[in-house]
Amino acid sequence: MMLDCAPASQNLRRYGNVQVFVQAHFLVMGIAFWVVAKVLDVAVMSTRVYGEFIGQFPAEWWAGSIILASWIFLAGIIINGNWRWSVCLRLVGATRHVLTLSAFAHGGWTAPEGMHLLIWACVALSMHGWLLWWNLGDFARAVRSKSWPPTRHSK
């Protein structure tokens, strides 16, 4: 599948399918996490596994953070062919993921039984670190493009 991309979105054209795949999975994971925490009313975030910092906030907040980041990132991919500066949305989504996953990694590091959380968070953090890097490259190309100030992408 080839995505219809703005000219500056070189990395989205090259790695767009990977980005959609990762964000779709994180969106589903965030929704499932929210359903378990909110609807089923199950205590899903023990401080022995997630650490004291993560335990200070409700599980729905963390699930919402993952859902929001994925949704913003996917919105940036979906509108990319119509708005040259949609890379900003992808950057916001990737940055939000990196911050959330960094908090999970910290929680896993400080929790007595958090090793599996630490491993998962580090793997997910490395994926989103690459997504952030790729989209920073697209952002730099968009800023250097001849269409300043930002305008609607013409096909």
Coordinates of N, CA, C and O in Angstrom, one line a residue:
M1 N 0.8 -1.2 0.0 CA 0.0 0.0 0.0 C 0.9 1.2 0.0 O 1.8 1.4 0.8
M2 N 0.6 2.1 -0.9 CA 1.4 3.4 -1.0 C 0.5 4.5 -0.5 O -0.6 4.7 -0.9
L3 N 1.0 5.3 0.5 CA 0.3 6.4 1.0 C 0.5 7.6 0.1 O 1.5 7.8 -0.4
D4 N -0.6 8.4 0.0 CA -0.6 9.6 -0.8 C 0.0 10.7 0.2 O -0.6 11.0 1.2
C5 N 1.2 11.1 -0.1 CA 2.0 12.0 0.8 C 2.3 13.3 0.2 O 2.5 13.5 -1.0
A6 N 2.4 14.3 1.1 CA 2.9 15.6 0.8 C 4.4 15.4 0.4 O 5.1 14.5 0.9
P7 N 4.9 16.3 -0.5 CA 6.3 16.1 -1.0 C 7.3 16.1 0.2 O 8.3 15.3 0.0
A8 N 7.1 16.8 1.2 CA 8.1 16.8 2.3 C 8.1 15.6 3.2 O 9.0 15.4 4.0
S9 N 7.1 14.7 3.0 CA 6.9 13.6 3.9 C 7.6 12.3 3.4 O 7.0 11.3 3.2
Q10 N 8.9 12.4 3.2 CA 9.7 11.4 2.7 C 9.7 10.1 3.5 O 9.5 9.0 3.0
N11 N 9.8 10.3 4.9 CA 9.8 9.1 5.7 C 8.4 8.5 5.9 O 8.3 7.3 6.1
L12 N 7.4 9.3 5.7 CA 6.0 8.7 5.8 C 5.8 7.9 4.5 O 5.2 6.8 4.6
R13 N 6.3 8.3 3.4 CA 6.2 7.6 2.1 C 6.9 6.3 2.3 O 6.5 5.2 1.8
R14 N 8.1 6.3 2.9 CA 8.9 5.1 3.0 C 8.4 4.2 4.1 O 8.4 3.0 3.9
Y15 N 8.1 4.7 5.2 CA 7.7 3.9 6.4 C 6.3 4.1 6.9 O 6.0 3.7 8.0
G16 N 5.4 4.6 6.0 CA 4.1 4.9 6.5 C 3.3 3.7 6.9 O 2.6 3.8 7.9
N17 N 3.5 2.6 6.3 CA 2.7 1.4 6.7 C 3.2 0.9 8.1 O 2.3 0.5 8.8
V18 N 4.4 1.0 8.4 CA 4.9 0.7 9.7 C 4.3 1.6 10.7 O 3.8 1.2 11.8
Q19 N 4.3 2.9 10.4 CA 3.7 3.8 11.4 C 2.2 3.6 11.6 O 1.7 3.7 12.7
V20 N 1.5 3.3 10.6 CA 0.0 3.0 10.7 C -0.1 1.7 11.6 O -1.0 1.7 12.5
F21 N 0.6 0.7 11.3 CA 0.6 -0.6 12.0 C 0.8 -0.3 13.5 O 0.0 -0.8 14.4
V22 N 1.9 0.4 13.8 CA 2.2 0.6 15.2 C 1.2 1.4 15.9 O 0.7 1.1 17.0
Q23 N 0.7 2.5 15.3 CA -0.3 3.3 16.0 C -1.6 2.6 16.1 O -2.3 2.8 17.1
A24 N -2.0 1.9 15.1 CA -3.3 1.1 15.2 C -3.2 0.1 16.3 O -4.2 0.0 17.1
H25 N -2.1 -0.5 16.5 CA -2.0 -1.5 17.6 C -2.0 -0.8 19.0 O -2.6 -1.3 19.9
F26 N -1.3 0.3 19.1 CA -1.3 1.1 20.3 C -2.7 1.7 20.6 O -3.1 1.7 21.8
L27 N -3.4 2.0 19.6 CA -4.8 2.5 19.8 C -5.7 1.4 20.3 O -6.4 1.6 21.3
V28 N -5.6 0.3 19.8 CA -6.4 -0.9 20.2 C -6.0 -1.3 21.7 O -6.8 -1.5 22.5
M29 N -4.7 -1.3 21.9 CA -4.2 -1.6 23.3 C -4.7 -0.5 24.3 O -5.1 -0.9 25.4
G30 N -4.6 0.7 23.9 CA -5.1 1.8 24.8 C -6.6 1.6 25.1 O -7.0 1.8 26.3
I31 N -7.4 1.3 24.1 CA -8.8 1.2 24.3 C -9.1 -0.1 25.2 O -9.9 0.0 26.1
A32 N -8.4 -1.2 24.9 CA -8.6 -2.3 25.8 C -8.2 -2.1 27.2 O -8.8 -2.5 28.2
F33 N -7.1 -1.3 27.4 CA -6.6 -1.0 28.7 C -7.7 -0.1 29.4 O -8.0 -0.3 30.6
W34 N -8.2 0.8 28.7 CA -9.3 1.7 29.3 C -10.5 0.9 29.7 O -11.1 1.1 30.7
V35 N -10.9 0.0 28.8 CA -12.1 -0.8 29.1 C -11.9 -1.7 30.3 O -12.8 -1.7 31.2
V36 N -10.8 -2.3 30.4 CA -10.5 -3.1 31.6 C -10.5 -2.2 32.9 O -11.1 -2.6 33.9
A37 N -9.9 -1.1 32.8 CA -9.8 -0.2 34.0 C -11.1 0.5 34.3 O -11.4 0.5 35.5
K38 N -11.8 0.9 33.4 CA -13.0 1.7 33.6 C -14.3 0.9 33.7 O -15.0 1.0 34.6
V39 N -14.5 0.1 32.6 CA -15.8 -0.6 32.5 C -15.8 -1.8 33.5 O -16.8 -2.0 34.2
L40 N -14.8 -2.6 33.5 CA -14.8 -3.8 34.3 C -14.4 -3.4 35.7 O -14.5 -4.3 36.6
D41 N -13.9 -2.2 36.0 CA -13.6 -1.7 37.3 C -12.6 -2.7 38.0 O -12.8 -3.1 39.1
V42 N -11.5 -3.1 37.3 CA -10.5 -4.0 37.8 C -9.3 -3.1 38.2 O -8.9 -2.2 37.4
A43 N -8.7 -3.4 39.3 CA -7.4 -2.7 39.7 C -6.3 -3.3 38.8 O -5.8 -4.4 39.0
V44 N -5.9 -2.5 37.8 CA -4.9 -3.0 36.9 C -3.5 -2.4 37.1 O -2.6 -2.9 36.4
M45 N -3.4 -1.4 37.9 CA -2.1 -0.8 38.1 C -1.5 -0.9 39.5 O -1.5 0.1 40.2
S46 N -1.1 -2.0 39.9 CA -0.5 -2.2 41.2 C 0.8 -1.4 41.3 O 1.6 -1.4 40.4
T47 N 1.1 -0.8 42.4 CA 2.3 0.0 42.6 C 3.5 -1.0 42.7 O 4.6 -0.6 42.5
R48 N 3.3 -2.2 43.0 CA 4.4 -3.2 43.1 C 4.9 -3.5 41.7 O 6.1 -3.9 41.5
V49 N 4.1 -3.3 40.6 CA 4.5 -3.5 39.3 C 4.8 -2.2 38.5 O 5.7 -2.1 37.8
Y50 N 3.9 -1.2 38.8 CA 4.0 0.0 38.0 C 4.8 1.1 38.7 O 5.1 2.1 38.1
G51 N 5.1 1.0 40.0 CA 5.8 2.0 40.7 C 4.9 3.0 41.3 O 3.7 3.1 41.0
E52 N 5.5 3.8 42.2 CA 4.7 4.8 43.0 C 4.3 5.9 42.1 O 3.2 6.4 42.2
F53 N 5.1 6.4 41.1 CA 4.7 7.5 40.3 C 3.5 7.2 39.4 O 2.6 7.9 39.4
I54 N 3.5 6.0 38.8 CA 2.4 5.6 37.9 C 1.2 5.4 38.8 O 0.1 5.8 38.4
G55 N 1.3 4.9 40.0 CA 0.2 4.6 40.8 C -0.5 5.9 41.3 O -1.6 5.8 41.9
Q56 N 0.2 7.0 41.2 CA -0.5 8.3 41.7 C -1.6 8.7 40.8 O -2.5 9.5 41.2
F57 N -1.7 8.2 39.6 CA -2.7 8.6 38.6 C -3.6 7.4 38.3 O -3.1 6.3 38.3
P58 N -4.8 7.6 38.0 CA -5.7 6.5 37.7 C -5.3 5.8 36.3 O -4.8 6.5 35.4
A59 N -5.7 4.6 36.3 CA -5.3 3.8 35.0 C -6.0 4.4 33.8 O -5.4 4.3 32.7
E60 N -7.2 4.9 34.0 CA -7.9 5.5 32.8 C -7.1 6.7 32.2 O -7.1 6.9 31.0
W61 N -6.3 7.4 33.1 CA -5.5 8.5 32.6 C -4.4 8.0 31.7 O -4.1 8.6 30.6
W62 N -3.7 6.9 32.1 CA -2.7 6.4 31.3 C -3.2 5.8 30.0 O -2.6 6.0 28.9
A63 N -4.3 5.1 30.1 CA -4.9 4.6 28.9 C -5.3 5.7 27.9 O -5.1 5.6 26.7
G64 N -5.9 6.7 28.5 CA -6.3 7.9 27.7 C -5.1 8.6 27.0 O -5.2 9.1 25.9
S65 N -4.0 8.6 27.7 CA -2.8 9.2 27.1 C -2.3 8.4 25.9 O -1.9 8.9 24.9
I66 N -2.4 7.0 26.0 CA -2.0 6.2 24.9 C -3.0 6.4 23.7 O -2.6 6.5 22.6
I67 N -4.3 6.4 24.0 CA -5.3 6.6 23.0 C -5.2 7.9 22.3 O -5.2 8.0 21.1
L68 N -5.0 9.0 23.1 CA -4.9 10.3 22.5 C -3.6 10.4 21.6 O -3.7 10.9 20.5
A69 N -2.5 9.9 22.1 CA -1.3 10.0 21.3 C -1.4 9.2 20.0 O -1.0 9.7 18.9
S70 N -2.0 8.0 20.0 CA -2.2 7.2 18.8 C -3.2 7.9 17.8 O -3.0 8.0 16.6
W71 N -4.3 8.5 18.4 CA -5.3 9.1 17.6 C -4.7 10.4 16.9 O -4.9 10.6 15.7
I72 N -3.9 11.2 17.6 CA -3.3 12.4 17.0 C -2.3 11.9 15.9 O -2.3 12.5 14.8
F73 N -1.5 10.9 16.2 CA -0.5 10.4 15.2 C -1.2 9.9 13.9 O -0.8 10.3 12.8
L74 N -2.3 9.1 14.1 CA -3.0 8.6 13.0 C -3.7 9.7 12.2 O -3.8 9.7 11.0
A75 N -4.2 10.7 12.9 CA -4.8 11.9 12.2 C -3.8 12.6 11.3 O -4.1 13.0 10.2
G76 N -2.5 12.7 11.8 CA -1.5 13.2 11.0 C -1.2 12.4 9.8 O -0.8 13.0 8.7
I77 N -1.3 11.1 9.9 CA -1.1 10.3 8.7 C -2.3 10.4 7.7 O -2.1 10.5 6.5
I78 N -3.5 10.4 8.2 CA -4.7 10.4 7.4 C -4.8 11.7 6.6 O -5.1 11.6 5.4
I79 N -4.5 12.8 7.2 CA -4.6 14.1 6.5 C -3.4 14.5 5.7 O -3.4 15.6 5.1
N80 N -2.4 13.7 5.7 CA -1.1 14.1 5.2 C -1.1 14.6 3.8 O -0.5 15.5 3.4
G81 N -1.9 13.9 2.9 CA -1.9 14.3 1.5 C -2.7 15.6 1.3 O -2.5 16.2 0.3
N82 N -3.5 16.0 2.3 CA -4.3 17.2 2.1 C -3.7 18.5 2.8 O -4.1 19.6 2.6
W83 N -2.8 18.3 3.8 CA -2.3 19.4 4.6 C -0.8 19.1 4.8 O -0.4 18.2 5.5
R84 N 0.0 19.9 4.2 CA 1.5 19.7 4.2 C 2.0 19.6 5.7 O 3.0 18.9 6.0
W85 N 1.4 20.4 6.6 CA 2.0 20.5 7.9 C 1.4 19.5 8.9 O 1.5 19.6 10.1
S86 N 0.8 18.4 8.4 CA 0.3 17.4 9.3 C 1.4 16.6 10.0 O 1.1 15.9 11.0
V87 N 2.6 16.8 9.6 CA 3.8 16.2 10.3 C 3.8 16.8 11.7 O 4.3 16.1 12.6
C88 N 3.3 17.9 11.9 CA 3.2 18.5 13.3 C 2.4 17.6 14.2 O 2.7 17.3 15.4
L89 N 1.3 17.1 13.7 CA 0.4 16.2 14.4 C 1.1 14.9 14.7 O 1.1 14.4 15.9
R90 N 1.9 14.4 13.8 CA 2.6 13.1 14.0 C 3.7 13.4 15.1 O 4.0 12.5 15.9
L91 N 4.3 14.5 15.1 CA 5.3 14.9 16.1 C 4.7 14.9 17.5 O 5.3 14.4 18.4
V92 N 3.6 15.6 17.6 CA 2.9 15.7 18.9 C 2.5 14.3 19.4 O 2.7 14.0 20.5
G93 N 1.9 13.5 18.5 CA 1.6 12.1 18.9 C 2.8 11.3 19.3 O 2.8 10.6 20.4
A94 N 3.9 11.3 18.5 CA 5.1 10.6 18.9 C 5.7 11.1 20.2 O 6.1 10.3 21.0
T95 N 5.7 12.4 20.4 CA 6.3 12.9 21.6 C 5.4 12.5 22.8 O 6.0 12.2 23.9
R96 N 4.1 12.5 22.7 CA 3.3 12.1 23.8 C 3.5 10.6 24.1 O 3.5 10.3 25.3
H97 N 3.7 9.8 23.1 CA 4.0 8.4 23.3 C 5.3 8.3 24.1 O 5.4 7.5 25.0
V98 N 6.3 9.0 23.6 CA 7.7 8.9 24.2 C 7.6 9.3 25.7 O 8.2 8.6 26.6
L99 N 6.8 10.4 26.0 CA 6.7 10.8 27.4 C 6.0 9.8 28.2 O 6.4 9.4 29.4
T100 N 4.9 9.2 27.7 CA 4.1 8.2 28.4 C 4.9 6.9 28.7 O 5.0 6.4 29.8
L101 N 5.6 6.5 27.6 CA 6.4 5.3 27.7 C 7.6 5.5 28.6 O 8.1 4.5 29.3
S102 N 8.2 6.7 28.7 CA 9.3 7.0 29.6 C 8.8 6.9 31.0 O 9.5 6.4 31.9
A103 N 7.6 7.3 31.3 CA 7.0 7.2 32.6 C 6.8 5.7 33.0 O 7.1 5.3 34.1
F104 N 6.3 4.9 32.0 CA 6.2 3.5 32.3 C 7.6 2.8 32.5 O 7.7 2.0 33.4
A105 N 8.6 3.2 31.8 CA 9.9 2.7 32.0 C 10.4 3.0 33.3 O 11.0 2.2 34.1
H106 N 10.2 4.3 33.7 CA 10.7 4.7 35.1 C 9.9 3.9 36.2 O 10.5 3.5 37.1
G107 N 8.6 3.7 36.0 CA 7.8 3.0 36.9 C 8.3 1.5 37.0 O 8.4 1.0 38.1
G108 N 8.6 0.9 35.9 CA 9.1 -0.4 35.9 C 10.5 -0.5 36.5 O 10.8 -1.5 37.2
W109 N 11.3 0.5 36.4 CA 12.6 0.5 36.9 C 12.6 0.6 38.5 O 13.3 0.0 39.2
T110 N 11.6 1.4 39.0 CA 11.6 1.7 40.4 C 10.7 0.7 41.2 O 10.7 0.6 42.4
A111 N 9.8 -0.1 40.5 CA 8.9 -1.0 41.1 C 9.6 -2.3 41.5 O 10.4 -2.8 40.7
P112 N 9.2 -2.9 42.6 CA 9.9 -4.2 43.0 C 9.6 -5.3 42.0 O 10.5 -6.2 41.8
E113 N 8.5 -5.3 41.4 CA 8.1 -6.4 40.4 C 7.9 -5.9 39.0 O 7.1 -6.4 38.3
G114 N 8.6 -4.8 38.7 CA 8.3 -4.1 37.4 C 9.2 -4.5 36.2 O 9.2 -3.8 35.2
M115 N 10.0 -5.6 36.3 CA 10.9 -5.9 35.3 C 10.2 -6.1 33.9 O 10.7 -5.6 32.9
H116 N 9.1 -6.8 33.9 CA 8.4 -7.0 32.6 C 7.9 -5.7 32.0 O 7.9 -5.5 30.8
L117 N 7.4 -4.8 32.9 CA 7.0 -3.5 32.4 C 8.1 -2.7 31.9 O 8.0 -2.1 30.8
L118 N 9.3 -2.8 32.5 CA 10.5 -2.1 32.0 C 10.9 -2.6 30.7 O 11.2 -1.8 29.8
I119 N 10.9 -3.9 30.5 CA 11.3 -4.4 29.2 C 10.3 -4.0 28.1 O 10.6 -3.6 27.0
W120 N 9.0 -4.2 28.4 CA 7.9 -3.7 27.4 C 8.1 -2.3 27.1 O 8.0 -1.9 25.9
A121 N 8.2 -1.4 28.1 CA 8.3 0.0 27.9 C 9.5 0.4 27.1 O 9.5 1.3 26.2
C122 N 10.6 -0.3 27.3 CA 11.9 0.0 26.6 C 11.7 -0.4 25.1 O 12.2 0.4 24.2
V123 N 11.1 -1.5 24.8 CA 10.9 -1.9 23.4 C 9.9 -0.9 22.8 O 10.2 -0.5 21.6
A124 N 8.8 -0.6 23.4 CA 7.9 0.3 22.8 C 8.5 1.7 22.7 O 8.3 2.4 21.7
L125 N 9.3 2.1 23.6 CA 10.0 3.4 23.6 C 11.0 3.5 22.4 O 11.1 4.5 21.8
S126 N 11.7 2.4 22.2 CA 12.6 2.4 21.0 C 11.8 2.5 19.7 O 12.2 3.3 18.8
M127 N 10.6 1.9 19.6 CA 9.8 2.0 18.4 C 9.4 3.5 18.2 O 9.4 4.0 17.1
H128 N 8.9 4.0 19.3 CA 8.4 5.4 19.2 C 9.5 6.4 19.1 O 9.3 7.5 18.5
G129 N 10.6 6.1 19.6 CA 11.8 6.9 19.3 C 12.1 7.0 17.9 O 12.4 8.1 17.3
W130 N 12.1 5.9 17.2 CA 12.3 5.9 15.7 C 11.2 6.7 15.0 O 11.5 7.4 14.1
L131 N 9.9 6.5 15.4 CA 8.9 7.3 14.8 C 9.1 8.8 15.0 O 8.8 9.6 14.1
L132 N 9.5 9.2 16.2 CA 9.8 10.6 16.4 C 10.9 11.1 15.5 O 10.8 12.1 14.9
W133 N 12.0 10.3 15.4 CA 13.1 10.6 14.6 C 12.7 10.8 13.1 O 13.1 11.8 12.5
W134 N 11.9 9.8 12.6 CA 11.5 9.9 11.2 C 10.7 11.1 10.9 O 10.8 11.8 9.9
N135 N 9.8 11.4 11.9 CA 8.9 12.6 11.7 C 9.6 13.9 11.9 O 9.2 14.9 11.4
L136 N 10.7 13.9 12.7 CA 11.5 15.1 12.8 C 12.2 15.4 11.5 O 12.3 16.6 11.1
G137 N 12.6 14.3 10.8 CA 13.2 14.5 9.5 C 12.2 15.1 8.5 O 12.5 16.0 7.7
D138 N 10.9 14.6 8.5 CA 9.9 15.1 7.7 C 9.6 16.6 8.0 O 9.3 17.4 7.2
F139 N 9.6 16.9 9.3 CA 9.3 18.2 9.8 C 10.4 19.2 9.2 O 10.1 20.3 8.7
A140 N 11.7 18.8 9.3 CA 12.8 19.6 8.8 C 12.6 19.8 7.3 O 12.9 21.0 6.9
R141 N 12.2 18.8 6.6 CA 12.0 19.0 5.1 C 10.9 19.9 4.9 O 10.9 20.7 3.9
A142 N 9.8 19.8 5.7 CA 8.6 20.7 5.5 C 9.0 22.2 5.8 O 8.6 23.1 5.1
V143 N 9.8 22.4 6.8 CA 10.2 23.8 7.1 C 11.1 24.3 6.0 O 11.0 25.5 5.7
R144 N 12.0 23.5 5.4 CA 12.8 24.0 4.4 C 12.2 24.1 3.0 O 12.8 24.6 2.1
S145 N 10.9 23.6 2.9 CA 10.3 23.6 1.6 C 9.9 25.0 1.2 O 9.9 25.9 1.9
K146 N 9.6 25.2 -0.1 CA 9.4 26.5 -0.7 C 8.0 27.0 -0.4 O 7.6 28.1 -0.8
S147 N 7.2 26.2 0.3 CA 5.8 26.6 0.5 C 5.6 27.3 1.9 O 4.6 27.0 2.6
W148 N 6.5 28.1 2.3 CA 6.3 28.8 3.6 C 5.6 30.1 3.3 O 5.9 30.8 2.4
P149 N 4.6 30.5 4.0 CA 4.0 29.9 5.2 C 3.2 28.6 4.9 O 2.9 28.4 3.7
P150 N 2.8 27.8 5.9 CA 2.1 26.6 5.6 C 0.8 26.9 4.8 O 0.1 27.8 5.1
T151 N 0.6 26.1 3.8 CA -0.6 26.2 2.9 C -1.1 24.8 2.7 O -0.5 23.8 3.0
R152 N -2.3 24.8 2.1 CA -2.9 23.5 1.8 C -2.1 22.9 0.6 O -1.7 23.5 -0.3
H153 N -1.8 21.6 0.7 CA -1.0 20.8 -0.3 C -1.8 20.7 -1.6 O -3.0 20.3 -1.6
S154 N -1.3 21.1 -2.7 CA -1.9 21.0 -3.9 C -1.5 19.8 -4.7 O -0.3 19.5 -4.7
K155 N -2.4 19.1 -5.2 CA -2.1 17.8 -5.9 C -1.9 18.0 -7.4 O -2.4 18.8 -8.0

